[in-house]
mmCIF file of C-alpha atoms in Angstrom:
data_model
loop_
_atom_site.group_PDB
_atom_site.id
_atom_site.type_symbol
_atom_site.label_atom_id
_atom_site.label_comp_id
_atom_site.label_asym_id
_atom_site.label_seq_id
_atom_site.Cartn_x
_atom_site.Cartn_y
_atom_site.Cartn_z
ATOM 1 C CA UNK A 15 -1.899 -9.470 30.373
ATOM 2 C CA UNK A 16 -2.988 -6.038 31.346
ATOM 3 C CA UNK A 17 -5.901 -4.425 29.234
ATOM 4 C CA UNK A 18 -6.915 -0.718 29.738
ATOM 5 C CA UNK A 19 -9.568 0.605 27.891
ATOM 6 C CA UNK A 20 -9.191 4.430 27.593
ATOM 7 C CA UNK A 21 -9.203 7.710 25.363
ATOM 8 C CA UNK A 22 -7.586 7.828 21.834
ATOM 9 C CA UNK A 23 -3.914 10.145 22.680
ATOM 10 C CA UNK A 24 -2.272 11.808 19.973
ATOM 11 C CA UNK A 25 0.439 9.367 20.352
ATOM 12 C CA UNK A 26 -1.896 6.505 19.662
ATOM 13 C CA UNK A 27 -3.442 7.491 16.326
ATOM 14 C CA UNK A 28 0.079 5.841 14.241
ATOM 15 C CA UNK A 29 -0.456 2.546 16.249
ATOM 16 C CA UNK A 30 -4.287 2.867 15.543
ATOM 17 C CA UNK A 31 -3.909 3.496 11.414
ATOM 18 C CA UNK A 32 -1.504 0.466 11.408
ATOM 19 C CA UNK A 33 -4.013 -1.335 13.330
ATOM 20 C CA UNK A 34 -6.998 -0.777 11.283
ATOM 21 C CA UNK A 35 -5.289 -1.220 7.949
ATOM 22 C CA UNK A 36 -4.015 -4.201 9.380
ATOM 23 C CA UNK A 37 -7.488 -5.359 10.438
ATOM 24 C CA UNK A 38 -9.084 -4.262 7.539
ATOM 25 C CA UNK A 39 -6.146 -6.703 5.485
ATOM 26 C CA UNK A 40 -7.039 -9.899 7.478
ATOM 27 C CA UNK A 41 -11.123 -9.615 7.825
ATOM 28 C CA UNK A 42 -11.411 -8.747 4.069
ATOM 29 C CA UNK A 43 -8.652 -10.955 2.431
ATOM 30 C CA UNK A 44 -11.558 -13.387 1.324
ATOM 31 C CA UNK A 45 -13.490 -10.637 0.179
ATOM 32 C CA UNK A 46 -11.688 -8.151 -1.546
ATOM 33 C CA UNK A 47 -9.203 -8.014 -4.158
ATOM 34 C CA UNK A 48 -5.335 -7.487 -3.339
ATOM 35 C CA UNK A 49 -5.339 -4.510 -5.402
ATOM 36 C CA UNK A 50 -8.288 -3.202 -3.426
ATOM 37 C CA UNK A 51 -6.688 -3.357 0.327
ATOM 38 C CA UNK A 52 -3.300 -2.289 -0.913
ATOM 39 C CA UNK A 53 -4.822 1.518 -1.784
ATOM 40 C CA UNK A 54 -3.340 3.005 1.396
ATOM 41 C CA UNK A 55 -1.114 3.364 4.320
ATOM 42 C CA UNK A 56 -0.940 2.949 7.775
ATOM 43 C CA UNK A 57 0.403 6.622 7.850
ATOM 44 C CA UNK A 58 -2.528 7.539 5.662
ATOM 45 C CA UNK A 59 -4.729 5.696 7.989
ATOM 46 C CA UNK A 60 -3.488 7.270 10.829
ATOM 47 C CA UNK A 61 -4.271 10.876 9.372
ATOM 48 C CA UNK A 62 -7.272 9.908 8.096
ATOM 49 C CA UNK A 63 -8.464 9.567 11.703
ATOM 50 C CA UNK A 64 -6.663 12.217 13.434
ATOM 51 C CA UNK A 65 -8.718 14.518 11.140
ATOM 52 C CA UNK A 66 -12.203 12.559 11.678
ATOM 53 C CA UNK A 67 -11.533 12.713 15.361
ATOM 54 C CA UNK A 68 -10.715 16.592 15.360
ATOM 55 C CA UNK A 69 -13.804 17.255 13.616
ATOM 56 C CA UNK A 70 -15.889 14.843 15.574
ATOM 57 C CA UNK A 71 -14.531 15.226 19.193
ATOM 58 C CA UNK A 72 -17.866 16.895 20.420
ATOM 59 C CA UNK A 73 -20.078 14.518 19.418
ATOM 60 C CA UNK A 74 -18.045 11.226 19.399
ATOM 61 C CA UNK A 75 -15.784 8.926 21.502
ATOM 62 C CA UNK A 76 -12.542 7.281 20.108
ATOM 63 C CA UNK A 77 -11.330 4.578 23.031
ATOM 64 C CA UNK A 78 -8.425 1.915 22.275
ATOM 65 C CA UNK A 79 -7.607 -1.175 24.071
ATOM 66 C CA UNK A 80 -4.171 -0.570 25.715
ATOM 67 C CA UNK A 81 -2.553 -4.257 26.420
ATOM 68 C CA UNK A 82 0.424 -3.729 28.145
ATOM 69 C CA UNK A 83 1.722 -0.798 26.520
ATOM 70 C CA UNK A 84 0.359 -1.633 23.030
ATOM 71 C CA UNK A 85 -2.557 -0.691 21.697
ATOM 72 C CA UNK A 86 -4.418 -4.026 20.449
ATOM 73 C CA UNK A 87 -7.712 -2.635 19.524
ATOM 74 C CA UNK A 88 -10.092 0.581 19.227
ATOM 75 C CA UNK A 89 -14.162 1.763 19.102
ATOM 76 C CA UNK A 90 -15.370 5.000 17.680
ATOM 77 C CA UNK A 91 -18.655 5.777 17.971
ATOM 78 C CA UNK A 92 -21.375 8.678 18.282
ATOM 79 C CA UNK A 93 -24.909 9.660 17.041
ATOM 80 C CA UNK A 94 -26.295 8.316 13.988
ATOM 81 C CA UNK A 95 -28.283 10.331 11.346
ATOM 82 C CA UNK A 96 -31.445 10.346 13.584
ATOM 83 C CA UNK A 97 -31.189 11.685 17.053
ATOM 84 C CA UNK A 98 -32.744 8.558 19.027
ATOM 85 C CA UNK A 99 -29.713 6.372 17.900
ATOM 86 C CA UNK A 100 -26.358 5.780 17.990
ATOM 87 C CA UNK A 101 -23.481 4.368 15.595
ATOM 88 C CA UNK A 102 -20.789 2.485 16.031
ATOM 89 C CA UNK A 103 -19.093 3.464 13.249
ATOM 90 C CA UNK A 104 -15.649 1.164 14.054
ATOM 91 C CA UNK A 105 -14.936 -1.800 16.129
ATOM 92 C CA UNK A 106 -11.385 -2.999 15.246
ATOM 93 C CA UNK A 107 -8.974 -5.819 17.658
ATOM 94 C CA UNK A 108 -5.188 -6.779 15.954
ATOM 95 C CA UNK A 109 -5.303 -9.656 14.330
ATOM 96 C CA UNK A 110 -3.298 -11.600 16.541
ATOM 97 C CA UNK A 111 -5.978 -10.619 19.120
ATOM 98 C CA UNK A 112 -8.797 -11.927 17.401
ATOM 99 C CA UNK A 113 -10.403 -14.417 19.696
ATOM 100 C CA UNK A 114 -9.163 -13.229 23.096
ATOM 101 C CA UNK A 115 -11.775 -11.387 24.199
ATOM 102 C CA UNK A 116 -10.504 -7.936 23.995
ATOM 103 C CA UNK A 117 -13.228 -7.430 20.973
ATOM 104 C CA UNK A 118 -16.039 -8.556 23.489
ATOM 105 C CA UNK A 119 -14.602 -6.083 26.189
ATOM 106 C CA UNK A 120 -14.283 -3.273 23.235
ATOM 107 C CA UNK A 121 -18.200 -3.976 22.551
ATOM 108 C CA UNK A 122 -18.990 -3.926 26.657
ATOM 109 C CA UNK A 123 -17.398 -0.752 26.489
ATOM 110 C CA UNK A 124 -19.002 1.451 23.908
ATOM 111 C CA UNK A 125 -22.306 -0.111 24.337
ATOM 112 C CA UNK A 126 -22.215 1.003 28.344
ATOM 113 C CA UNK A 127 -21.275 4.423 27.169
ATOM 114 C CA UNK A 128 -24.317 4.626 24.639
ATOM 115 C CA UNK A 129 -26.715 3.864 27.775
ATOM 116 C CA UNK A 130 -25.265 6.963 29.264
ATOM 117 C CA UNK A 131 -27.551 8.784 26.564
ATOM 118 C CA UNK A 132 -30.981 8.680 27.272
ATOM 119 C CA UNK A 133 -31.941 10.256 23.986
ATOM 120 C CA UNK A 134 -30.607 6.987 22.301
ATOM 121 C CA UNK A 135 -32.907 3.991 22.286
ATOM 122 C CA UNK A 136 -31.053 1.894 19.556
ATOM 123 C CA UNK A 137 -27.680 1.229 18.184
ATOM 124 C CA UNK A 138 -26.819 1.036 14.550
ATOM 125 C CA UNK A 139 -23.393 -0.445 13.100
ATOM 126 C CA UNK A 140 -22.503 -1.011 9.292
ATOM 127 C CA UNK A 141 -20.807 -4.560 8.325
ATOM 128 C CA UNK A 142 -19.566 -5.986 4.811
ATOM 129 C CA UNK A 143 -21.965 -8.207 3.988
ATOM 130 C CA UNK A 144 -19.899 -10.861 3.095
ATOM 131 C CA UNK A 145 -18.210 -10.736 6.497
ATOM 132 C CA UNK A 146 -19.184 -13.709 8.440
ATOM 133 C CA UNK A 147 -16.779 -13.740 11.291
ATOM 134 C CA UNK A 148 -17.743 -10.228 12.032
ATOM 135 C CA UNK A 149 -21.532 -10.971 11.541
ATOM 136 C CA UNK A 150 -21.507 -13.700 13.872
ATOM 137 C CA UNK A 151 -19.937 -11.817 16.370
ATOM 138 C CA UNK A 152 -22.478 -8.928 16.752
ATOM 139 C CA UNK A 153 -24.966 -11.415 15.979
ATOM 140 C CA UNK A 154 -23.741 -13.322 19.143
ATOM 141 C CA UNK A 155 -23.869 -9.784 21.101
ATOM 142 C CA UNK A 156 -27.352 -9.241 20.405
ATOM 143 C CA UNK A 157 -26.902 -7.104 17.616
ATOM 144 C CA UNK A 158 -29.288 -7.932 14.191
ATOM 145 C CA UNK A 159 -29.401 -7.530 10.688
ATOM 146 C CA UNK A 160 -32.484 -4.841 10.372
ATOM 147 C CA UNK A 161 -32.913 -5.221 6.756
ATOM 148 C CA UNK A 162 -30.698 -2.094 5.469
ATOM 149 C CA UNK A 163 -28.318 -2.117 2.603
ATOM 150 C CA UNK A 164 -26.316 0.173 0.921
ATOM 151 C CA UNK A 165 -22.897 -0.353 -1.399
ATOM 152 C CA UNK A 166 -20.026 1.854 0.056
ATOM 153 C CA UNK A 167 -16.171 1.980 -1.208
ATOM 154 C CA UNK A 168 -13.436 0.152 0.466
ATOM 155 C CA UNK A 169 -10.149 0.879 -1.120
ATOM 156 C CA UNK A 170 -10.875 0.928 -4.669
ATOM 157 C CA UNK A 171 -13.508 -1.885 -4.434
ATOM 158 C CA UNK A 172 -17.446 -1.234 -4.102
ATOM 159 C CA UNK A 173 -18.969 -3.600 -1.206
ATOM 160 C CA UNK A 174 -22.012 -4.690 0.185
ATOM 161 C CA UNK A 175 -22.585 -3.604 3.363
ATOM 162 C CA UNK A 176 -25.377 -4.672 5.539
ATOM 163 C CA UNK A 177 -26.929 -2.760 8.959
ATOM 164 C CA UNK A 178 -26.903 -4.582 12.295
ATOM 165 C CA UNK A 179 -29.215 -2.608 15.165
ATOM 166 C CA UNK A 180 -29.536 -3.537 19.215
ATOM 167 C CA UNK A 181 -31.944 -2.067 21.154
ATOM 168 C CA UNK A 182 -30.557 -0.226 24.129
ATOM 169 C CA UNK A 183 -30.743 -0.974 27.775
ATOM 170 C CA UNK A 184 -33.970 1.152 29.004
ATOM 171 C CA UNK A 185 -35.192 1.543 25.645
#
């Protein structure tokens, strides 16, 4: 198995919407309704990202995890609301991935490229609350819950999302 980690392409944003909803479908089956994860498309997806990364390409970084020709995972990422931190606003590995690894090299990635900011001293991510596998996987990264909520829509459904924080290396 060969795993590059490199910049979003055009071509890759189709593989990367069919990804995510994909992800999205498997982490929040427990959680959320049928009805709720069936309100869009990978297509839909895919746009929905080309367009946040056009608008965003100054300030953030869109990498996916190319195994072997196929793209198995992706981070995006960039500043958060205040200027000493930044977000990790998506962490996503296929499903059939889940448990290899390539989520742990994903994290190793984006969280080496925050350090290259020395105006960031923190890192900030948003989780479903009632996400455990995903929880326990920043948690076991060294990210924590810092005690922020907010409700945010997913699909059609409103969820619970809690914030996780790390402190960055140099901080």
């Amino acid at each position: 198995m060969s795993v590059m980690i490199r910049e979003i392409q055009d071509r890759d944003f189709e593989a990367v919407g069919a990804l995510h909803l994909a992800s999205r479908v498997t982490a929040y089956a427990h959680i959320l309704s049928a009805d709720a994860l069936a309100g869009t498309t990978p297509g839909a997806m895919a746009e929905w990202w080309r367009e946040r990364y056009r608008w965003e390409h100054d300030t953030h970084r869109f990498m996916v995890a190319d195994v072997d020709g196929t793209i198995a995972g992706f981070t995006y990422a960039g500043p958060d609301e205040t200027p000493d931190a930044a977000m990790l606003n998506a962490i996503h590995v296929a499903p059939g991935r889940i448990g290899s690894g390539l989520g742990r090299l994903l994290l190793a990635d984006v969280q080496a490229w925050f350090a290259t900011h020395p105006e960031w001293t923190r890192a900030r991510l948003w989780v479903l609350e009632e996400n455990a596998r995903a929880r326990g996987f920043y948690e076991h990264h060294g990210w924590r819950f810092d005690g922020t909520t907010r409700v945010d829509a997913i699909g059609t459904a409103m969820v619970p999302m809690v914030r996780y924080a790390r402190e960055l290396a140099g901080a």
